[in-house]
mmCIF file of C-alpha atoms in Angstrom:
data_model
loop_
_atom_site.group_PDB
_atom_site.id
_atom_site.type_symbol
_atom_site.label_atom_id
_atom_site.label_comp_id
_atom_site.label_asym_id
_atom_site.label_seq_id
_atom_site.Cartn_x
_atom_site.Cartn_y
_atom_site.Cartn_z
ATOM 1 C CA MET F 1 -12.701 -13.047 8.698
ATOM 2 C CA VAL F 2 -12.065 -16.256 10.513
ATOM 3 C CA ALA F 3 -15.338 -16.684 11.255
ATOM 4 C CA GLN F 4 -15.834 -17.135 7.778
ATOM 5 C CA THR F 5 -13.909 -20.447 7.185
ATOM 6 C CA ALA F 6 -16.105 -21.908 9.717
ATOM 7 C CA SER F 7 -19.597 -20.724 7.734
ATOM 8 C CA ALA F 8 -21.408 -24.524 6.431
ATOM 9 C CA ASP F 9 -22.105 -22.339 3.073
ATOM 10 C CA PRO F 10 -18.326 -23.969 1.373
ATOM 11 C CA GLU F 11 -17.872 -19.943 -0.979
ATOM 12 C CA VAL F 12 -18.590 -18.563 1.994
ATOM 13 C CA GLY F 13 -16.303 -20.797 4.401
ATOM 14 C CA LEU F 14 -13.544 -20.312 1.354
ATOM 15 C CA ARG F 15 -13.484 -16.745 0.385
ATOM 16 C CA GLY F 16 -12.400 -16.566 3.779
ATOM 17 C CA VAL F 17 -9.737 -19.030 2.716
ATOM 18 C CA ALA F 18 -8.873 -16.897 1.022
ATOM 19 C CA SER F 19 -8.594 -13.071 2.675
ATOM 20 C CA LEU F 20 -6.836 -15.254 5.241
ATOM 21 C CA ARG F 21 -4.212 -16.673 2.272
ATOM 22 C CA ALA F 22 -3.490 -13.377 1.770
ATOM 23 C CA LEU F 23 -3.068 -11.267 4.738
ATOM 24 C CA LEU F 24 -0.340 -13.787 5.421
ATOM 25 C CA GLU F 25 0.684 -13.339 2.787
ATOM 26 C CA ALA F 26 1.254 -9.872 3.164
ATOM 27 C CA VAL F 27 2.590 -10.179 7.361
ATOM 28 C CA GLU F 28 4.992 -12.847 5.457
ATOM 29 C CA GLU F 29 6.191 -10.174 3.224
ATOM 30 C CA LEU F 30 6.489 -7.336 5.521
ATOM 31 C CA GLN F 31 8.053 -9.030 8.043
ATOM 32 C CA VAL F 32 10.994 -10.295 6.090
ATOM 33 C CA ARG F 33 11.813 -6.771 4.531
ATOM 34 C CA ARG F 34 11.661 -5.309 7.684
ATOM 35 C CA ALA F 35 14.492 -8.856 9.358
ATOM 36 C CA ARG F 36 16.221 -7.823 5.944
ATOM 37 C CA GLU F 37 16.635 -3.767 6.307
ATOM 38 C CA LEU F 38 18.026 -4.464 9.983
ATOM 39 C CA GLY F 39 20.148 -7.245 8.648
ATOM 40 C CA TRP F 40 18.996 -10.460 8.359
ATOM 41 C CA SER F 41 20.857 -13.153 6.483
ATOM 42 C CA TRP F 42 18.362 -14.893 3.977
ATOM 43 C CA GLN F 43 19.557 -17.995 6.111
ATOM 44 C CA GLN F 44 18.047 -16.746 9.491
ATOM 45 C CA ILE F 45 14.619 -15.901 7.607
ATOM 46 C CA ALA F 46 14.111 -19.458 5.945
ATOM 47 C CA GLU F 47 14.739 -20.993 9.401
ATOM 48 C CA LEU F 48 12.054 -18.990 11.318
ATOM 49 C CA LEU F 49 9.975 -19.921 8.288
ATOM 50 C CA GLY F 50 10.077 -22.928 8.113
ATOM 51 C CA VAL F 51 11.845 -23.402 4.215
ATOM 52 C CA SER F 52 14.365 -23.144 2.249
ATOM 53 C CA LYS F 53 16.578 -20.028 1.727
ATOM 54 C CA GLN F 54 16.099 -20.469 -2.100
ATOM 55 C CA ALA F 55 12.653 -20.482 -1.013
ATOM 56 C CA VAL F 56 12.351 -17.877 0.736
ATOM 57 C CA HIS F 57 15.185 -15.865 -1.217
ATOM 58 C CA GLN F 58 12.851 -16.601 -3.946
ATOM 59 C CA LYS F 59 10.153 -14.818 -3.314
ATOM 60 C CA TYR F 60 11.149 -12.140 -1.989
ATOM 61 C CA GLY F 61 14.756 -11.810 -2.567
ATOM 62 C CA LYS F 62 13.467 -9.815 -6.549
ATOM 63 C CA GLY F 63 13.834 -5.905 -6.160
ATOM 64 C CA GLU F 64 16.578 -6.078 -3.238
ATOM 65 C CA PRO F 65 20.351 -5.280 -4.332
ATOM 66 C CA ARG F 66 22.102 -7.551 -5.219
ATOM 67 C CA THR F 67 26.109 -7.447 -2.974
ATOM 68 C CA ARG F 68 28.560 -8.333 -4.606
ATOM 69 C CA ARG F 69 31.165 -11.150 -3.553
ATOM 70 C CA ARG F 70 34.228 -9.499 -3.810
ATOM 71 C CA PHE F 71 37.598 -12.109 -4.052
ATOM 72 C CA GLY F 72 41.549 -11.611 -3.113
#
């Protein structure tokens, strides 16, 4: 897969890039899910990924049970 990205043939190279991108997305999702299961905050995850808390929550927060804030 990595070797494809260095190909002189742009079609082969771009297919390699697309494969790497898909792999990266799958691994990132897995690690974010694991972190959340272990009780990590969105802020902790975002800092390590180098993105905003809002960005990581928007991307991976769907389908996660929402907690209700209690006032008073």
